[in-house]
Amino acid sequence: MKQKPSLRLDIQEQTALVLLQGSWVKERIAALCKTDIPITPSQTTHSYTFDFSAVTDFDTHGIMLILHFAKTLEKQGQSVVFQGESPSMQQLLHICDTHYPLEDIEEKKGIFILDSLENVGRQSVEGYRTLASFFSFTGELTHACIAAVLKPLSIRWKATLYHIEQSGAGAIPIILLTSFLIGIVIAYQGATQLEKFGANIFIVEMVTISSVRELAPLLTAIVVAGRSASSYSAQIGVMKITDEVDAMRSMGFSPWDFLVLPRLFALVVSLPLLVFFADIVSVFGGMVIASTKLDVSFVEFIDRIKQTVALKHLVIGFIKAPIFGAIIATIGCFRGFQIDSSTESVGKYTTISVVNAIFWVIAVDALISVLLTEMGL
Amino acid sequence: MKERIVVEAKDIITRFGEHTIHNGVSFKIQQGEIFGLLGGSGSGKTTLLREMIMLQKIQGGQMKVLGVDVSKASHVQAQKLMRQWGILFQFGALFTSLTVLENVMIAMREYTNLPDWIIQESARMKLSMVGLPTKVATMFPSELSGGMKKRAGLARALALDPKLLFLDEPTSGLDPKSARAFDELIATLRKTLGISVVMVTHDKDTIENVLDRFIILGNQKVRFEGSMETLRQTTDEELKNFLN
């Protein structure tokens, strides 16, 4: 049966005997840790003797606490001697005493305003550096791209096809579903408004133009950004952590050719193809609502598309797709290379990569939209 | 005190798919012993260690650690068991979001009701014991070298004064002087705290100076069990070559 640890103070004139009893192990010493020293030294005593002969059990935490008591007494100008310890205890006492932490850990304590100012500065510099390294990244990427296009045999076709399968073909189901639903939503909202004016047939232009020109490409890009920007960042980041990227570099394999270009080409190729499916399905969604809510039959709908919807809308949608693909792949890879050796940064940069990719896709879409409309297209 | 058995493996069978790693591996580790798991690459040393600490399931046989059959242990038993052992992974496996000091303190904070100051002091003492300077305490694992990570990992393994210490290649990646200091530290800890140590190692000096007994794994079996002296007397050529 383990006994509770305790100290008994026995004062004899100038010397005091501290009798340690019981088991000094981590599960039992909590009660004794409340004060620096649980015995009150008297004015007349100058020397303390710690007697260990009644200690039944001990571990480093118990020893630590005893040492702490002894050090506290020594700080108050008392001398402390140990007696009655068993050989193994003596050894442990010696080790613990040698390694007892004496110097304090420096804790930085700052003033709130200064700290926040420092933070602002730090963030600004970091933002500037990120921008600079992004430009350098895109510069190098362009260089690698041109080199690859001039020497098409050097392109890693197998890796490119793999990423087309993963990021392109793998995204088809979710893109079909979301596009279909978007087609339904536009048609449904449009139907209630158009019905009021008896302008039912205009549902065709409304659904088709908004889908093929804006919504299908944008939605596809957002879904792909969510799926692939994150996975590219995480893949490249973990490869950095496991030194795979360094190994590649040192063997003379360029990470551009092996990691970045296949991903870039894969998205540039597969986004227009995905947009093609998204166009069909979202228009189909509109057709379903048009025929059920507005009595515009499928045949009428398609005839009207041929008559009134210009090809340019479709073409504009297709031109935007590879641009979005390039944005997503570039940001995904760039953020991946920013990941450093800690696991936390994987989460951080993966999140940033998705947020950035979606933001830039929308921003560029807005820019193109305004530009083209102003140009009269 | 009566000799007690801390780890008992009986006819362990391990398979990864079609590939058999262990086929009837048996051995016993006594209390207070420093025991080595040796063998060539791919002989399943680390797998065997992982089976002892419940990170890997065995396909056959029985593995008893501190008297508990690990494949049949209940959640409560497993939790209790985990507080009695400390593990040093090959690359330290420190939590990257915590400082070195917090890494050592975390188990004490979770599993004891000690006040923070004593936890912190104990943690700093353990860091000093494994030979890390004070300034390392507030650093993050990503700022440390491989050898320092390993030392910090050992400090974390020692945090709760375990009865049983599992070390996966403790001296690999350390410079020779640190490696010997590491060996010495483990020997001292065994002497003072009565810790039993199970380690996977390739380090010839560790094998000769620190290990009491060891097994050599090969061909899915235990090829040899015993001490350095008995290994020297063996007539088996393949085993003799093992240490050269």
mmCIF file of N, CA and C in Angstrom, chain A residues 25-30 32-36 58-62 64-65 67-69 88-89 91-92 95-107 340-344, chain B residues 83 95-98 101 108 111-115 117-126 128-131 134 137-138 142-143 149 158-162 185 188-189 191-193:
data_model
loop_
_atom_site.group_PDB
_atom_site.id
_atom_site.type_symbol
_atom_site.label_atom_id
_atom_site.label_comp_id
_atom_site.label_asym_id
_atom_site.label_seq_id
_atom_site.Cartn_x
_atom_site.Cartn_y
_atom_site.Cartn_z
ATOM 1 N N VAL A 25 5.742 10.130 -5.377
ATOM 2 C CA VAL A 25 5.557 9.880 -6.811
ATOM 3 C C VAL A 25 4.540 10.871 -7.357
ATOM 4 N N LYS A 26 4.546 11.015 -8.680
ATOM 5 C CA LYS A 26 3.777 12.102 -9.310
ATOM 6 C C LYS A 26 2.286 12.078 -8.994
ATOM 7 N N GLU A 27 1.738 10.859 -8.768
ATOM 8 C CA GLU A 27 0.303 10.792 -8.506
ATOM 9 C C GLU A 27 -0.053 11.322 -7.113
ATOM 10 N N ARG A 28 0.944 11.421 -6.214
ATOM 11 C CA ARG A 28 0.605 11.702 -4.827
ATOM 12 C C ARG A 28 1.142 13.034 -4.295
ATOM 13 N N ILE A 29 2.018 13.670 -5.051
ATOM 14 C CA ILE A 29 2.667 14.843 -4.457
ATOM 15 C C ILE A 29 1.920 16.158 -4.690
ATOM 16 N N ALA A 30 0.806 16.099 -5.416
ATOM 17 C CA ALA A 30 0.123 17.347 -5.794
ATOM 18 C C ALA A 30 -0.175 18.242 -4.592
ATOM 19 N N LEU A 32 1.416 18.672 -1.929
ATOM 20 C CA LEU A 32 2.593 19.314 -1.344
ATOM 21 C C LEU A 32 3.165 20.429 -2.219
ATOM 22 N N CYS A 33 2.610 20.548 -3.436
ATOM 23 C CA CYS A 33 3.194 21.521 -4.386
ATOM 24 C C CYS A 33 2.613 22.917 -4.234
ATOM 25 N N LYS A 34 1.697 23.081 -3.301
ATOM 26 C CA LYS A 34 0.960 24.349 -3.263
ATOM 27 C C LYS A 34 1.844 25.518 -2.837
ATOM 28 N N THR A 35 2.824 25.227 -1.999
ATOM 29 C CA THR A 35 3.688 26.319 -1.542
ATOM 30 C C THR A 35 5.128 26.032 -1.925
ATOM 31 N N ASP A 36 5.960 27.055 -1.803
ATOM 32 C CA ASP A 36 7.366 26.853 -2.107
ATOM 33 C C ASP A 36 8.010 25.885 -1.133
ATOM 34 N N PHE A 58 9.720 6.564 -5.034
ATOM 35 C CA PHE A 58 10.027 7.901 -5.549
ATOM 36 C C PHE A 58 10.099 7.857 -7.067
ATOM 37 N N ASP A 59 9.913 8.980 -7.674
ATOM 38 C CA ASP A 59 10.191 9.113 -9.105
ATOM 39 C C ASP A 59 10.800 10.499 -9.340
ATOM 40 N N THR A 60 11.065 10.846 -10.576
ATOM 41 C CA THR A 60 11.762 12.123 -10.820
ATOM 42 C C THR A 60 10.951 13.318 -10.339
ATOM 43 N N HIS A 61 9.624 13.220 -10.392
ATOM 44 C CA HIS A 61 8.810 14.353 -9.970
ATOM 45 C C HIS A 61 8.913 14.590 -8.468
ATOM 46 N N GLY A 62 8.915 13.489 -7.706
ATOM 47 C CA GLY A 62 9.066 13.596 -6.262
ATOM 48 C C GLY A 62 10.406 14.173 -5.883
ATOM 49 N N MET A 64 12.295 15.939 -7.708
ATOM 50 C CA MET A 64 12.264 17.329 -8.167
ATOM 51 C C MET A 64 11.685 18.251 -7.092
ATOM 52 N N LEU A 65 10.594 17.789 -6.490
ATOM 53 C CA LEU A 65 9.930 18.605 -5.476
ATOM 54 C C LEU A 65 10.815 18.747 -4.234
ATOM 55 N N LEU A 67 14.034 18.554 -4.148
ATOM 56 C CA LEU A 67 15.121 19.462 -4.515
ATOM 57 C C LEU A 67 14.652 20.912 -4.494
ATOM 58 N N HIS A 68 13.420 21.094 -4.924
ATOM 59 C CA HIS A 68 12.869 22.443 -4.929
ATOM 60 C C HIS A 68 12.806 23.011 -3.499
ATOM 61 N N PHE A 69 12.362 22.161 -2.550
ATOM 62 C CA PHE A 69 12.318 22.585 -1.135
ATOM 63 C C PHE A 69 13.717 22.953 -0.660
ATOM 64 N N SER A 88 20.261 3.828 -5.179
ATOM 65 C CA SER A 88 19.620 4.207 -6.441
ATOM 66 C C SER A 88 19.033 5.613 -6.326
ATOM 67 N N MET A 89 18.571 5.917 -5.108
ATOM 68 C CA MET A 89 18.016 7.231 -4.899
ATOM 69 C C MET A 89 19.111 8.294 -4.975
ATOM 70 N N GLN A 91 21.757 8.167 -6.708
ATOM 71 C CA GLN A 91 22.097 8.387 -8.113
ATOM 72 C C GLN A 91 21.095 9.311 -8.784
ATOM 73 N N LEU A 92 19.815 9.012 -8.557
ATOM 74 C CA LEU A 92 18.779 9.824 -9.189
ATOM 75 C C LEU A 92 18.832 11.258 -8.675
ATOM 76 N N ILE A 95 21.560 12.987 -10.487
ATOM 77 C CA ILE A 95 21.200 13.352 -11.867
ATOM 78 C C ILE A 95 20.253 14.541 -11.865
ATOM 79 N N CYS A 96 19.226 14.445 -11.004
ATOM 80 C CA CYS A 96 18.226 15.505 -10.986
ATOM 81 C C CYS A 96 18.856 16.826 -10.556
ATOM 82 N N ASP A 97 19.778 16.747 -9.600
ATOM 83 C CA ASP A 97 20.416 17.951 -9.098
ATOM 84 C C ASP A 97 21.263 18.606 -10.190
ATOM 85 N N THR A 98 21.987 17.759 -10.952
ATOM 86 C CA THR A 98 22.812 18.302 -12.033
ATOM 87 C C THR A 98 21.961 19.009 -13.073
ATOM 88 N N HIS A 99 20.789 18.449 -13.326
ATOM 89 C CA HIS A 99 19.975 18.987 -14.408
ATOM 90 C C HIS A 99 18.852 19.892 -13.928
ATOM 91 N N TYR A 100 18.912 20.240 -12.649
ATOM 92 C CA TYR A 100 17.853 21.096 -12.119
ATOM 93 C C TYR A 100 17.881 22.449 -12.831
ATOM 94 N N PRO A 101 16.739 22.880 -13.389
ATOM 95 C CA PRO A 101 16.757 24.139 -14.156
ATOM 96 C C PRO A 101 16.915 25.348 -13.241
ATOM 97 N N LEU A 102 18.020 26.057 -13.396
ATOM 98 C CA LEU A 102 18.272 27.200 -12.521
ATOM 99 C C LEU A 102 17.911 28.526 -13.176
ATOM 100 N N GLU A 103 18.397 28.691 -14.410
ATOM 101 C CA GLU A 103 18.108 29.959 -15.073
ATOM 102 C C GLU A 103 16.653 29.957 -15.513
ATOM 103 N N ASP A 104 16.068 31.110 -15.526
ATOM 104 C CA ASP A 104 14.683 31.229 -15.963
ATOM 105 C C ASP A 104 14.618 31.305 -17.480
ATOM 106 N N ILE A 105 13.507 30.805 -17.985
ATOM 107 C CA ILE A 105 13.290 30.958 -19.421
ATOM 108 C C ILE A 105 12.884 32.396 -19.686
ATOM 109 N N GLU A 106 13.525 32.987 -20.670
ATOM 110 C CA GLU A 106 13.164 34.368 -20.994
ATOM 111 C C GLU A 106 11.791 34.393 -21.650
ATOM 112 N N GLU A 107 10.898 35.099 -21.040
ATOM 113 C CA GLU A 107 9.580 35.227 -21.661
ATOM 114 C C GLU A 107 9.438 36.625 -22.212
ATOM 115 N N ASP A 340 6.322 24.797 -45.511
ATOM 116 C CA ASP A 340 7.633 24.438 -44.979
ATOM 117 C C ASP A 340 7.527 23.199 -44.112
ATOM 118 N N SER A 341 8.454 23.019 -43.202
ATOM 119 C CA SER A 341 8.564 21.714 -42.560
ATOM 120 C C SER A 341 7.511 21.425 -41.491
ATOM 121 N N SER A 342 6.643 22.369 -41.168
ATOM 122 C CA SER A 342 5.689 22.027 -40.105
ATOM 123 C C SER A 342 4.360 21.563 -40.675
ATOM 124 N N THR A 343 3.712 20.681 -39.933
ATOM 125 C CA THR A 343 2.443 20.134 -40.409
ATOM 126 C C THR A 343 1.368 21.211 -40.443
ATOM 127 N N GLU A 344 1.514 22.200 -39.552
ATOM 128 C CA GLU A 344 0.513 23.260 -39.525
ATOM 129 C C GLU A 344 0.469 24.026 -40.841
ATOM 130 N N ARG B 83 0.022 4.874 -20.305
ATOM 131 C CA ARG B 83 0.662 5.808 -19.369
ATOM 132 C C ARG B 83 1.888 5.210 -18.717
ATOM 133 N N PHE B 95 5.262 17.106 -31.745
ATOM 134 C CA PHE B 95 4.107 17.821 -32.280
ATOM 135 C C PHE B 95 4.588 19.182 -32.789
ATOM 136 N N THR B 96 4.410 19.424 -34.072
ATOM 137 C CA THR B 96 5.029 20.619 -34.656
ATOM 138 C C THR B 96 4.361 21.915 -34.216
ATOM 139 N N SER B 97 3.139 21.825 -33.702
ATOM 140 C CA SER B 97 2.464 23.068 -33.323
ATOM 141 C C SER B 97 2.811 23.496 -31.895
ATOM 142 N N LEU B 98 3.556 22.657 -31.168
ATOM 143 C CA LEU B 98 3.918 22.988 -29.784
ATOM 144 C C LEU B 98 5.419 23.238 -29.694
ATOM 145 N N LEU B 101 9.312 22.508 -25.078
ATOM 146 C CA LEU B 101 8.927 22.371 -23.674
ATOM 147 C C LEU B 101 7.481 21.876 -23.560
ATOM 148 N N MET B 108 2.196 15.233 -18.995
ATOM 149 C CA MET B 108 2.049 15.506 -17.556
ATOM 150 C C MET B 108 0.821 16.368 -17.301
ATOM 151 N N TYR B 111 -2.256 13.994 -17.767
ATOM 152 C CA TYR B 111 -2.442 12.813 -16.937
ATOM 153 C C TYR B 111 -2.116 12.985 -15.460
ATOM 154 N N THR B 112 -1.641 14.152 -15.030
ATOM 155 C CA THR B 112 -1.405 14.319 -13.602
ATOM 156 C C THR B 112 -2.134 15.573 -13.146
ATOM 157 N N ASN B 113 -2.312 15.692 -11.823
ATOM 158 C CA ASN B 113 -2.952 16.896 -11.304
ATOM 159 C C ASN B 113 -1.929 17.836 -10.667
ATOM 160 N N LEU B 114 -0.699 17.753 -11.148
ATOM 161 C CA LEU B 114 0.354 18.599 -10.578
ATOM 162 C C LEU B 114 0.192 20.039 -11.056
ATOM 163 N N PRO B 115 0.586 20.997 -10.228
ATOM 164 C CA PRO B 115 0.532 22.389 -10.679
ATOM 165 C C PRO B 115 1.535 22.651 -11.799
ATOM 166 N N TRP B 117 3.844 24.845 -12.397
ATOM 167 C CA TRP B 117 5.261 25.175 -12.205
ATOM 168 C C TRP B 117 6.125 23.940 -12.048
ATOM 169 N N ILE B 118 5.563 22.911 -11.367
ATOM 170 C CA ILE B 118 6.404 21.723 -11.163
ATOM 171 C C ILE B 118 6.496 20.915 -12.449
ATOM 172 N N ILE B 119 5.397 20.950 -13.232
ATOM 173 C CA ILE B 119 5.419 20.280 -14.530
ATOM 174 C C ILE B 119 6.482 20.927 -15.412
ATOM 175 N N GLN B 120 6.488 22.262 -15.372
ATOM 176 C CA GLN B 120 7.456 22.962 -16.208
ATOM 177 C C GLN B 120 8.890 22.675 -15.764
ATOM 178 N N GLU B 121 9.088 22.680 -14.445
ATOM 179 C CA GLU B 121 10.448 22.411 -13.957
ATOM 180 C C GLU B 121 10.889 20.994 -14.277
ATOM 181 N N SER B 122 9.960 20.026 -14.096
ATOM 182 C CA SER B 122 10.315 18.642 -14.432
ATOM 183 C C SER B 122 10.645 18.525 -15.904
ATOM 184 N N ALA B 123 9.816 19.197 -16.722
ATOM 185 C CA ALA B 123 10.040 19.106 -18.172
ATOM 186 C C ALA B 123 11.407 19.678 -18.524
ATOM 187 N N ARG B 124 11.763 20.796 -17.880
ATOM 188 C CA ARG B 124 13.061 21.391 -18.180
ATOM 189 C C ARG B 124 14.200 20.527 -17.678
ATOM 190 N N MET B 125 13.953 19.846 -16.545
ATOM 191 C CA MET B 125 14.970 18.933 -16.036
ATOM 192 C C MET B 125 15.189 17.784 -17.025
ATOM 193 N N LYS B 126 14.086 17.267 -17.571
ATOM 194 C CA LYS B 126 14.208 16.146 -18.521
ATOM 195 C C LYS B 126 14.923 16.604 -19.791
ATOM 196 N N SER B 128 17.168 18.895 -19.922
ATOM 197 C CA SER B 128 18.576 18.991 -19.568
ATOM 198 C C SER B 128 19.203 17.597 -19.465
ATOM 199 N N MET B 129 18.426 16.651 -18.949
ATOM 200 C CA MET B 129 18.935 15.277 -18.817
ATOM 201 C C MET B 129 19.321 14.687 -20.169
ATOM 202 N N VAL B 130 18.520 14.976 -21.201
ATOM 203 C CA VAL B 130 18.845 14.424 -22.513
ATOM 204 C C VAL B 130 19.854 15.297 -23.254
ATOM 205 N N GLY B 131 20.352 16.336 -22.545
ATOM 206 C CA GLY B 131 21.448 17.110 -23.110
ATOM 207 C C GLY B 131 21.027 18.260 -23.998
ATOM 208 N N THR B 134 19.038 25.169 -22.383
ATOM 209 C CA THR B 134 17.810 25.858 -21.976
ATOM 210 C C THR B 134 17.122 26.571 -23.124
ATOM 211 N N ALA B 137 14.180 25.085 -25.185
ATOM 212 C CA ALA B 137 12.846 24.857 -24.634
ATOM 213 C C ALA B 137 11.746 25.644 -25.335
ATOM 214 N N THR B 138 12.045 26.886 -25.689
ATOM 215 C CA THR B 138 10.996 27.708 -26.291
ATOM 216 C C THR B 138 10.978 27.625 -27.813
ATOM 217 N N SER B 142 10.410 22.573 -35.733
ATOM 218 C CA SER B 142 10.928 22.825 -37.080
ATOM 219 C C SER B 142 12.250 23.582 -37.056
ATOM 220 N N GLU B 143 12.578 24.170 -35.888
ATOM 221 C CA GLU B 143 13.838 24.905 -35.794
ATOM 222 C C GLU B 143 14.996 24.033 -35.320
ATOM 223 N N LYS B 149 15.921 16.888 -32.286
ATOM 224 C CA LYS B 149 14.544 16.396 -32.273
ATOM 225 C C LYS B 149 14.470 15.064 -31.554
ATOM 226 N N LEU B 158 10.222 10.264 -21.630
ATOM 227 C CA LEU B 158 10.552 10.083 -20.211
ATOM 228 C C LEU B 158 9.643 10.905 -19.293
ATOM 229 N N ALA B 159 8.784 11.721 -19.882
ATOM 230 C CA ALA B 159 8.042 12.698 -19.091
ATOM 231 C C ALA B 159 7.280 12.080 -17.928
ATOM 232 N N LEU B 160 6.652 10.949 -18.144
ATOM 233 C CA LEU B 160 5.813 10.377 -17.087
ATOM 234 C C LEU B 160 6.541 9.308 -16.268
ATOM 235 N N ASP B 161 7.870 9.305 -16.306
ATOM 236 C CA ASP B 161 8.655 8.264 -15.639
ATOM 237 C C ASP B 161 8.144 6.870 -15.979
ATOM 238 N N PRO B 162 8.232 6.497 -17.246
ATOM 239 C CA PRO B 162 7.636 5.223 -17.648
ATOM 240 C C PRO B 162 8.387 4.028 -17.056
ATOM 241 N N LEU B 185 23.101 7.580 -20.888
ATOM 242 C CA LEU B 185 21.883 8.094 -20.263
ATOM 243 C C LEU B 185 20.873 6.971 -20.073
ATOM 244 N N THR B 188 21.939 4.719 -17.290
ATOM 245 C CA THR B 188 21.741 5.335 -15.974
ATOM 246 C C THR B 188 20.268 5.332 -15.580
ATOM 247 N N LEU B 189 19.426 5.643 -16.532
ATOM 248 C CA LEU B 189 17.997 5.671 -16.237
ATOM 249 C C LEU B 189 17.516 4.303 -15.808
ATOM 250 N N LYS B 191 19.306 2.072 -14.354
ATOM 251 C CA LYS B 191 19.840 1.784 -13.023
ATOM 252 C C LYS B 191 19.056 2.514 -11.930
ATOM 253 N N THR B 192 18.731 3.786 -12.187
ATOM 254 C CA THR B 192 18.121 4.591 -11.134
ATOM 255 C C THR B 192 16.613 4.428 -11.048
ATOM 256 N N LEU B 193 15.951 4.368 -12.173
ATOM 257 C CA LEU B 193 14.496 4.305 -12.146
ATOM 258 C C LEU B 193 13.963 2.900 -12.375
#
